[in-house]
Each structure stands twice: as structure tokens, then as C-alpha cells.
Tab-separated table of C-alpha atoms in Angstrom:
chain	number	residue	atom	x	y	z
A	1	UNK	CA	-207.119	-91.765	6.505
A	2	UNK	CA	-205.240	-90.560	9.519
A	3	UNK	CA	-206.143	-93.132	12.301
A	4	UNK	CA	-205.747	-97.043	10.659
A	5	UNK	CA	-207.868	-98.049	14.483
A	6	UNK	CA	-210.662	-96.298	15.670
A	7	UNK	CA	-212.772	-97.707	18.524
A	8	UNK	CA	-215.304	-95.358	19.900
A	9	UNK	CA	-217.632	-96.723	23.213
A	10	UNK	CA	-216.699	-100.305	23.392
A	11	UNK	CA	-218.268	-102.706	26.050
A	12	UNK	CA	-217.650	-106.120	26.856
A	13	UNK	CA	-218.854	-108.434	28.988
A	14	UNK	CA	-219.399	-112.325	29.042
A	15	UNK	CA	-221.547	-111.974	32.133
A	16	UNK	CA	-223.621	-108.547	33.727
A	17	UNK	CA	-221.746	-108.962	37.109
A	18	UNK	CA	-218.757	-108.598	35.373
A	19	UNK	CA	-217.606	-106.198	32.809
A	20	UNK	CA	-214.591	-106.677	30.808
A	21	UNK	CA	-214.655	-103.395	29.036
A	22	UNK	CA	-216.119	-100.615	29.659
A	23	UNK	CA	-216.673	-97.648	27.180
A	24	UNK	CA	-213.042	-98.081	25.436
A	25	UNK	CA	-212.510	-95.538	23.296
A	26	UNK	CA	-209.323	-94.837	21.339
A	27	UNK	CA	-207.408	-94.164	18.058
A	28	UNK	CA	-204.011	-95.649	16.446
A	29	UNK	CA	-202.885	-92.735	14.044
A	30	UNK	CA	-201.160	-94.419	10.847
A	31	UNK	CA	-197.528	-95.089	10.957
A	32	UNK	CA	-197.664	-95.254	14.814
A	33	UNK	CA	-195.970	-97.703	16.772
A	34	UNK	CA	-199.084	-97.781	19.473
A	35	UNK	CA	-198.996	-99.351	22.934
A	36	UNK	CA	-201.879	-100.801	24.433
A	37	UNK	CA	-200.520	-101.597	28.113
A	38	UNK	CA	-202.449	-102.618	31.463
A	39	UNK	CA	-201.648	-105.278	34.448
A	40	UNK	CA	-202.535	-108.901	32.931
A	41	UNK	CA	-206.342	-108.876	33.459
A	42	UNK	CA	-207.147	-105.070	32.662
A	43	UNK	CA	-208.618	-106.425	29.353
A	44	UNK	CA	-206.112	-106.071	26.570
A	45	UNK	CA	-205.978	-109.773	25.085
A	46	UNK	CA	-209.693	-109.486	24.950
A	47	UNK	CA	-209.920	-106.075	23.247
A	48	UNK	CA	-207.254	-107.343	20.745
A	49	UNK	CA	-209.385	-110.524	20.003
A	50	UNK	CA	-211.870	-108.433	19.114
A	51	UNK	CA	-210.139	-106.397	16.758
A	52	UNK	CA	-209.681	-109.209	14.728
A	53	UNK	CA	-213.462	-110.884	14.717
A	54	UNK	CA	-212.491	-114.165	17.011
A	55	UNK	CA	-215.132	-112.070	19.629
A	56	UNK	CA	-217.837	-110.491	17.627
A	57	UNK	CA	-218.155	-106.533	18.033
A	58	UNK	CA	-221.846	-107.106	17.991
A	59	UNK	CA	-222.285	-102.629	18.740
A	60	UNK	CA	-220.157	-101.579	15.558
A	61	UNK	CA	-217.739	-99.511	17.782
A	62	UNK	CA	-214.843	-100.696	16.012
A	63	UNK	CA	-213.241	-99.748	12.906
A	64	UNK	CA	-210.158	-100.530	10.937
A	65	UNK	CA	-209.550	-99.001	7.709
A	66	UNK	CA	-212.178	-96.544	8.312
A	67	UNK	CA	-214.560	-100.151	7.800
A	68	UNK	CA	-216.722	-101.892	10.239
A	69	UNK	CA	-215.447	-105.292	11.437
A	70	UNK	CA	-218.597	-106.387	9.077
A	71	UNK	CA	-217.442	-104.754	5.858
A	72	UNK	CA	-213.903	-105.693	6.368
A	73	UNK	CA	-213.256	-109.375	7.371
A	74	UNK	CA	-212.205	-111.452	5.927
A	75	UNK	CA	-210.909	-109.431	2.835
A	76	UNK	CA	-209.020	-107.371	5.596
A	77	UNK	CA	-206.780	-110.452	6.661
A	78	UNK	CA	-204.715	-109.763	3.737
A	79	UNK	CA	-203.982	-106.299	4.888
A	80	UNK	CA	-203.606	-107.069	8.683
A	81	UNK	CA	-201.060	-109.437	10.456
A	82	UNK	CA	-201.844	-110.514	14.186
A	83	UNK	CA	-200.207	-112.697	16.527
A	84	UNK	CA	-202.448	-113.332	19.491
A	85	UNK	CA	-201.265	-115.496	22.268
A	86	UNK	CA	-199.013	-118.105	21.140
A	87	UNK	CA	-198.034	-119.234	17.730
A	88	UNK	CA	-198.696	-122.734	16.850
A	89	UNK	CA	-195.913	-124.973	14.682
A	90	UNK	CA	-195.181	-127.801	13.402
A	91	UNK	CA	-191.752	-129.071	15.603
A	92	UNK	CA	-190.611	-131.660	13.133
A	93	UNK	CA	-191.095	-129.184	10.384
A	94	UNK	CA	-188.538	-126.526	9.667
A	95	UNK	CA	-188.945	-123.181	10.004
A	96	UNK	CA	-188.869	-122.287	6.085
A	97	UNK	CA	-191.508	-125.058	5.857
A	98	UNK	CA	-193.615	-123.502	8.144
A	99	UNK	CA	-193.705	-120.888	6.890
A	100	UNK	CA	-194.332	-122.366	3.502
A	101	UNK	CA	-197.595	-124.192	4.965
A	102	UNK	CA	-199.228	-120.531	5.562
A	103	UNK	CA	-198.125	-119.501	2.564
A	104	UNK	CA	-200.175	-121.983	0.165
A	105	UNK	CA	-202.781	-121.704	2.587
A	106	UNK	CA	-202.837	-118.164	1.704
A	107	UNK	CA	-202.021	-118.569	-2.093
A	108	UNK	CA	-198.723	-116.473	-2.063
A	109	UNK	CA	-195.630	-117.367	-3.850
A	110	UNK	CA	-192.093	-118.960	-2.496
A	111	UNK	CA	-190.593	-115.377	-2.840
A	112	UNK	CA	-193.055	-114.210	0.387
A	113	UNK	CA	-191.180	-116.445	2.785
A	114	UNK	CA	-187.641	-115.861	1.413
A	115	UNK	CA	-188.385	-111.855	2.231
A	116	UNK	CA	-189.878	-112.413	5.893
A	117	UNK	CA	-187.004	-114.523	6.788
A	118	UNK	CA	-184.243	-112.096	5.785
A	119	UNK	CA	-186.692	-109.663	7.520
A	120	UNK	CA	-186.436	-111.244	10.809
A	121	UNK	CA	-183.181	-112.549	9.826
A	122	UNK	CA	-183.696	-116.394	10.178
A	123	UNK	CA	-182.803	-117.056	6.956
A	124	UNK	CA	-179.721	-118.804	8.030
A	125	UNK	CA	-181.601	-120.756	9.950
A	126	UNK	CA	-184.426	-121.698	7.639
A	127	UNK	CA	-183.675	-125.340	7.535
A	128	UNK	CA	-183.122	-126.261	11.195
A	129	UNK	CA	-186.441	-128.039	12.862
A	130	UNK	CA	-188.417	-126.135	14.997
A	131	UNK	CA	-187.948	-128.284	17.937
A	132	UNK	CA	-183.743	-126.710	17.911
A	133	UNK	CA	-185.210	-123.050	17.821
A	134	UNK	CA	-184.963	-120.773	21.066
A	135	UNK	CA	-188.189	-118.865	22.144
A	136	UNK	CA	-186.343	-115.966	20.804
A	137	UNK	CA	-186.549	-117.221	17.336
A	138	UNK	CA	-189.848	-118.747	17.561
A	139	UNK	CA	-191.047	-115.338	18.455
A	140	UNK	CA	-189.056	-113.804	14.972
A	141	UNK	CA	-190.711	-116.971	13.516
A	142	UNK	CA	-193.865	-116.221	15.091
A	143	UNK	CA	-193.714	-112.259	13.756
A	144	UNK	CA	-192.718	-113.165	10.128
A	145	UNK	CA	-195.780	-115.375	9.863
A	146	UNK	CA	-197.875	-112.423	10.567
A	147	UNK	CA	-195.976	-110.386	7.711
A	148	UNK	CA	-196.652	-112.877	4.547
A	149	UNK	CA	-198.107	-111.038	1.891
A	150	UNK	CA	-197.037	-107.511	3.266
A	151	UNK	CA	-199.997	-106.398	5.902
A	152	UNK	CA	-200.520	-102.646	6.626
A	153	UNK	CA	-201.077	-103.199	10.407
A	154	UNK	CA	-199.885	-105.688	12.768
A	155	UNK	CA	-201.867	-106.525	15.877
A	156	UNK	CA	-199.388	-107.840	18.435
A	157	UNK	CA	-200.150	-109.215	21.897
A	158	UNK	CA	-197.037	-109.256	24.503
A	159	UNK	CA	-194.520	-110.928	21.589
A	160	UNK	CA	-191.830	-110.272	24.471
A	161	UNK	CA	-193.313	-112.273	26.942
A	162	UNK	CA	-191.471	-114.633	28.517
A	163	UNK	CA	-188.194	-113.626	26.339
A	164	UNK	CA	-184.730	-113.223	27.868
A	165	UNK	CA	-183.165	-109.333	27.626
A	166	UNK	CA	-181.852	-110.100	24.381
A	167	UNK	CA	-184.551	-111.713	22.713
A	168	UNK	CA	-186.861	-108.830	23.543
A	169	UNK	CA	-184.249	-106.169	21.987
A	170	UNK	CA	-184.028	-108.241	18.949
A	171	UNK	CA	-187.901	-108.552	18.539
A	172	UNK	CA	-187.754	-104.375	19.919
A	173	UNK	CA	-185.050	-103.333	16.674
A	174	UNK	CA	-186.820	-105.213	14.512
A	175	UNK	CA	-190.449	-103.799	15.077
A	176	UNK	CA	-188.789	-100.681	15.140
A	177	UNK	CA	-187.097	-101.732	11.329
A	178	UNK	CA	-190.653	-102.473	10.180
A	179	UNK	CA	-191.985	-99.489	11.025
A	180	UNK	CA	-189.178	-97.460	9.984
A	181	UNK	CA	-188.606	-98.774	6.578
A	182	UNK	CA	-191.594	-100.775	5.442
A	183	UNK	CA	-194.314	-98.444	6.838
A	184	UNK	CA	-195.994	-100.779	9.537
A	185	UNK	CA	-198.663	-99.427	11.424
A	186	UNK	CA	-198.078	-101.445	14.649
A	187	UNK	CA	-200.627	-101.875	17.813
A	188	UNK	CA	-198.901	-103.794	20.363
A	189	UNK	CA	-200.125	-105.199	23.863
A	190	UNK	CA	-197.632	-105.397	27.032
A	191	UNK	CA	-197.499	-105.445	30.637
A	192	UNK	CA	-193.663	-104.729	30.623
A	193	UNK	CA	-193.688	-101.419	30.867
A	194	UNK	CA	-189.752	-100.728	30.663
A	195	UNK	CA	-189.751	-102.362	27.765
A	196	UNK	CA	-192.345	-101.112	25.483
A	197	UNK	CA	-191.232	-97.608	27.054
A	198	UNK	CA	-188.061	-97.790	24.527
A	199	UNK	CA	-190.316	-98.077	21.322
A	200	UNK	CA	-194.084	-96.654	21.109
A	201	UNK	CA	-194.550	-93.053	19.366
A	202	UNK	CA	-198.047	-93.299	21.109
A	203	UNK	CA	-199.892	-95.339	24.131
A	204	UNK	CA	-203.474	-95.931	25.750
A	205	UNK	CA	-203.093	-97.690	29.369
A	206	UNK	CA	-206.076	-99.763	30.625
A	207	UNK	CA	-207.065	-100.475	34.152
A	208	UNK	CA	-210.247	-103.105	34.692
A	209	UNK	CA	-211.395	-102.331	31.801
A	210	UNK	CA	-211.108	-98.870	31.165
A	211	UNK	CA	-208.976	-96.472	29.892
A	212	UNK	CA	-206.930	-94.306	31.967
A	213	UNK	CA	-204.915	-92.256	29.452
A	214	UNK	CA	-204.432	-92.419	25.533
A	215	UNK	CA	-202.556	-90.211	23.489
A	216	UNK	CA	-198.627	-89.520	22.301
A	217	UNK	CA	-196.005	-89.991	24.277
A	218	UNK	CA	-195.262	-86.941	24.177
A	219	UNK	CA	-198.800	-85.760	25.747
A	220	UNK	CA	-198.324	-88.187	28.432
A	221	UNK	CA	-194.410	-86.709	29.110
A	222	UNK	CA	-196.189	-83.349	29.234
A	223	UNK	CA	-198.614	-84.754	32.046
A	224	UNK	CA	-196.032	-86.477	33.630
A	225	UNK	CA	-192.219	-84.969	33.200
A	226	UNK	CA	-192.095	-82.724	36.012
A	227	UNK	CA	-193.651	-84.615	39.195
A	228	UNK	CA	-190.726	-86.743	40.220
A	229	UNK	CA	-187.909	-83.813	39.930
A	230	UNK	CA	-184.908	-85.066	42.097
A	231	UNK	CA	-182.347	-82.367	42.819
A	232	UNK	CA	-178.790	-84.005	44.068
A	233	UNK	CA	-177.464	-81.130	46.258
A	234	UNK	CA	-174.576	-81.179	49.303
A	235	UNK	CA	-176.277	-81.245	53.374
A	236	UNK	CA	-180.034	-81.206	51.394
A	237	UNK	CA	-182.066	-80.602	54.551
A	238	UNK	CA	-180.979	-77.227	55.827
A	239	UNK	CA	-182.230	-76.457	52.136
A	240	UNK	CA	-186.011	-77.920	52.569
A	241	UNK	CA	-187.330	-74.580	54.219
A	242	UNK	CA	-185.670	-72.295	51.586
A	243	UNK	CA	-188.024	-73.997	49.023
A	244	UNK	CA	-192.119	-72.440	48.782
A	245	UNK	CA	-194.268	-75.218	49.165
A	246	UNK	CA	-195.918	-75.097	46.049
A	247	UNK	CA	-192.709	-77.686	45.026
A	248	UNK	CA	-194.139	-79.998	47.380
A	249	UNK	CA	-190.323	-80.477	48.515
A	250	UNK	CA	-189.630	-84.214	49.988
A	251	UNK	CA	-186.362	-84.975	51.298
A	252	UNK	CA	-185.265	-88.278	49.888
A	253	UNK	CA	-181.729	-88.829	51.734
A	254	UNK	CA	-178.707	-86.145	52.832
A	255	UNK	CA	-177.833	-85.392	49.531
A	256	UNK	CA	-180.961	-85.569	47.792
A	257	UNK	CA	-184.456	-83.300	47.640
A	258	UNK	CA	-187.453	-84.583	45.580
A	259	UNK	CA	-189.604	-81.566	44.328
A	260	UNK	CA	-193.027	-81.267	41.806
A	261	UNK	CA	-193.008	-78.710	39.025
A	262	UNK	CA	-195.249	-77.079	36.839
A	263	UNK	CA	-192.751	-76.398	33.796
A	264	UNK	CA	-189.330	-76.503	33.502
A	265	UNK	CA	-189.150	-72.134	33.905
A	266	UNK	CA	-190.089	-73.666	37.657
A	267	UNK	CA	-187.573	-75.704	38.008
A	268	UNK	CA	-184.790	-72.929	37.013
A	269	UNK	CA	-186.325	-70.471	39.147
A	270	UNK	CA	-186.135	-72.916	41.905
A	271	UNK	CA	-182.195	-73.750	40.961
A	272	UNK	CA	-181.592	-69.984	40.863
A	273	UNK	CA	-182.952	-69.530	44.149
A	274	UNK	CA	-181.404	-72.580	45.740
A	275	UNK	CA	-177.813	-70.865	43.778
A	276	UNK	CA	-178.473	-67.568	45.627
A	277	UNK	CA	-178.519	-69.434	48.948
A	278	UNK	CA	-175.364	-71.398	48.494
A	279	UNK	CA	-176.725	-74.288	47.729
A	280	UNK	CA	-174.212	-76.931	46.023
A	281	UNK	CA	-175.957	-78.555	43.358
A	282	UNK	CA	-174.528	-81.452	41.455
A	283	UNK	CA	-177.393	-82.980	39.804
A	284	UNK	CA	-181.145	-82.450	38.698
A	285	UNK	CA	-183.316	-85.527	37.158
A	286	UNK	CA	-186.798	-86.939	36.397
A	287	UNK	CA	-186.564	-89.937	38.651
A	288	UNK	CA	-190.077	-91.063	36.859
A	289	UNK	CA	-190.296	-93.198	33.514
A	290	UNK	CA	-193.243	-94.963	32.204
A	291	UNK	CA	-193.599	-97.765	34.797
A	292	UNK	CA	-194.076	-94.744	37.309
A	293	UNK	CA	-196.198	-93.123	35.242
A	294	UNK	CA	-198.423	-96.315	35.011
A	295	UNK	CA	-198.416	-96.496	38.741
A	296	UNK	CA	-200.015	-93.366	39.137
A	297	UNK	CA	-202.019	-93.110	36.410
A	298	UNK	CA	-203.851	-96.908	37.239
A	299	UNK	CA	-203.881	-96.717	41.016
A	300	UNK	CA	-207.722	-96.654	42.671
């Protein structure tokens, strides 16, 4: 089984004027870290609540496990974490009992909950009440809930939201830990863009409900990685007429020239010929990351 998601034609709507999805297709290979990002609206929360039954997928176009929704729930639970929106706990409680709550719930053993917390490393702090815990460790909290009894896939909408810059790079490292060393297979929803950037092997971006791009991220740096080429060179505007206009060459400031390429064989040709004219380069960069990338990609 190569792709753990496959979702092939999906459509949503809770009323005819007004689709929520619109012929979603897409795959999450195994082993992936996947991101599913869009503007807050574009559909994801909804798409994700379907992948785990709370909205029926009444047209089949959804499997997990190579399995219809149908044939899989709710067997699958056991092999699938998800946190969607936001966790609910029990503030006088402490976070090991919490935890141990789900755990009979779910008829698995003391030794579950002493793993997930040295996981997310909140085992030190097993015994303090919830209420004392910072939104940072109510999100680990949160995340080692959804890996009791050792799921294959974890279905994660925005678990950085609303977290400070440290609490998302702890909840980044250690998503990038599970992956890593226990094998997750993670799909994960966000609208921060800089942020998810730093861990996804692969990415679909919706837009009102449809799907703008999927694929690696390295088919979407292909796409992308030579459009915003900024070239840091001395008294850059007597240089703007030495370069053919198939760069599309846009002068940025004094010292700075913005060109489009084709492949990076371009852009050396272009730095030779620049060279031969005296030109005093300093610098050459992408000046585009994800978030730009996003921009273009979702704009009408």
C-alpha cells in the first residue's frame, strides 16, 4: 500500500448555493508528513471531519487503508489518531489522569500513557492539574492523546494554532520525531504557512474548496524555485537593458534586480553575461518560500 489517504472526486455541500468542496482529489503516500493548507474557510476542517466519519462520505470517494470509510470505522480508530479542533479535559484532573480516562475507555494498559508522555515529554509533569498547564503543553497533551495504542496515521488540524514561537517548534520537532522514528504517517491542516513550510515532505493547498496544487515539495519547488530570482549587484539599473526580456527583469532598488528563470543553466548564463559586462555581483537568491508560493498559486 503506497498511499495510507486516497480521496478521488469529493463534493461537499450543506446547501446547493454553496459548495464546500468541490471535486477534491488527492493522495498521502505512507510515511509522509502531508500538508493540507488553505486560508481559514477554503474547506480543510471540513474535509478532515470527514476523513474521520463525524460528516458522512455518503459518494465513497474516500479511502484510508485502501478501505472505504464503511468498511473501516470504527475498527480503524485503533489504527488512526486525530485531533480536530480543540481537545477537551478535565482541569481539576491531572494530565497523567487524563490521559488514563481515554485509556480505559479504550481498554489499553497503564504502560500506553507512561510511553506517550515521555513521547511528548510531559512526563515530568504528569501530576500537575491541567488548569497549571500552558497551551503549549495542552497541545503535547492534546497530541499524546491521539497516540494511545500506537496509530499508523494521525489526522491533525492546525495543532499550532494559537501557540507562541516556541510552542509551535516544540509541537514541529516532535511531529518530526514521530515520523522519523516511530513511522507516523502524518496529514496535517494549517493556515501558517511559514510554519508548516519547515516540516511537510509533501502538500495539497486548497482555495474555496478546491485544490490548487498537490504533490511533493519538491514538485512544487520545481514549479516554483526560479520565479522570484533576486540578483544583488552594484548601480543595478544601467544593468536592466543588458538583460533579454525573456527574464522578465524588475528592478527592485539600486542595488537589486528581480529576474524569472526557466532552470538554473538560465540563471548562470544570465550571471555570465551580466560578468562579461562588468557587472559587480554580490549576491543571487530565491526571494520566494511557501507563503509566496501560496499567494500565487490561490489568487483568482
Amino acid at each position: 500500500m503506497k498511499n495510507v489517504i486516497q480521496i478521488q472526486n469529493l463534493n461537499f455541500e450543506f446547501t446547493r448555493e454553496k459548495p464546500i468542496l468541490k471535486n477534491i482529489s488527492l493522495s498521502v503516500p505512507k510515511g509522509s508528513i502531508f500538508g493540507f493548507l488553505g486560508a481559514n474557510g477554503a474547506g480543510k476542517s471540513t474535509t478532515m471531519k470527514m476523513l474521520i466519519g463525524s460528516i458522512p462520505d455518503e459518494s465513497g470517494a474516500i479511502r484510508i487503508f485502501d478501505k472505504n470509510l464503511s468498511e473501516l470505522y470504527p475498527q480503524g480508530f485503533n489504527k488512526i489518531g486525530s485531533l480536530i479542533d480543540t481537545a477537551a479535559f478535565y482541569d481539576h484532573l491531572s494530565g497523567w489522569e487524563n490521559l488514563l480516562v481515554i485509556s480505559r475507555l479504550r481498554n489499553l494498559p497503564e504502560s500506553e500513557c507512561v510511553r506517550v508522555l515521555y513521547l511528548v515529554e510531559l512526563w515530568e509533569s504528569r501530576n500537575m492539574k491541567m488548569k497549571r498547564y500552558s497551551l503549549g503543553m495542552k497541545q503535547r497533551l492534546s497530541i499524546a492523546m491521539t497516540l494511545l495504542g500506537k496509530p499508523d496515521l494521525l489526522i491533525l488540524d492546525e495543532p499550532v494554532n494559537g501557540l507562541d514561537p516556541n510552542g509551535m517548534l516544540e509541537i514541529r520537532e516532535l511531529l518530526v520525531k514521530l515520523n522519523r522514528e516511530e513511522g507516523v504517517t502524518i496529514f496535517i491542516s494549517s493556515h501558517l504557512l511559514q510554519e508548516i513550510e519547515k516540516m511537510i515532505t509533501h502538500l495539497a493547498i486548497i482555495s474555496h474548496g478546491e485544490i490548487r496544487f498537490t504533490g511533493s515539495i519538491k514538485d512544487l519547488n520545481e514549479l516554483y524555485r526560479y520565479d522570484h530570482i533576486r540578483i544583488g549587484l552594484a548601480n543595478a539599473e544601467q544593468f536592466m537593458d543588458k538583460i533579454p526580456e525573456t527574464y522578465s527583469p524588475k528592478l527592485i532598488d539600486s542595488a537589486s534586480i528581480e529576474i524569472t528563470a526557466e532552470s538554473k543553466d538560465n540563471i548562470a548564463a544570465l550571471v555570465r553575461k551580466l560578468v562579461l559586462e562588468d557587472a559587480e555581483i554580490f549576491e543571487i537568491k530565491n526571494s520566494a518560500g511557501l507563503e509566496d508560493w501560496f499567494m500565487e498559486i490561490t489568487k483568482n
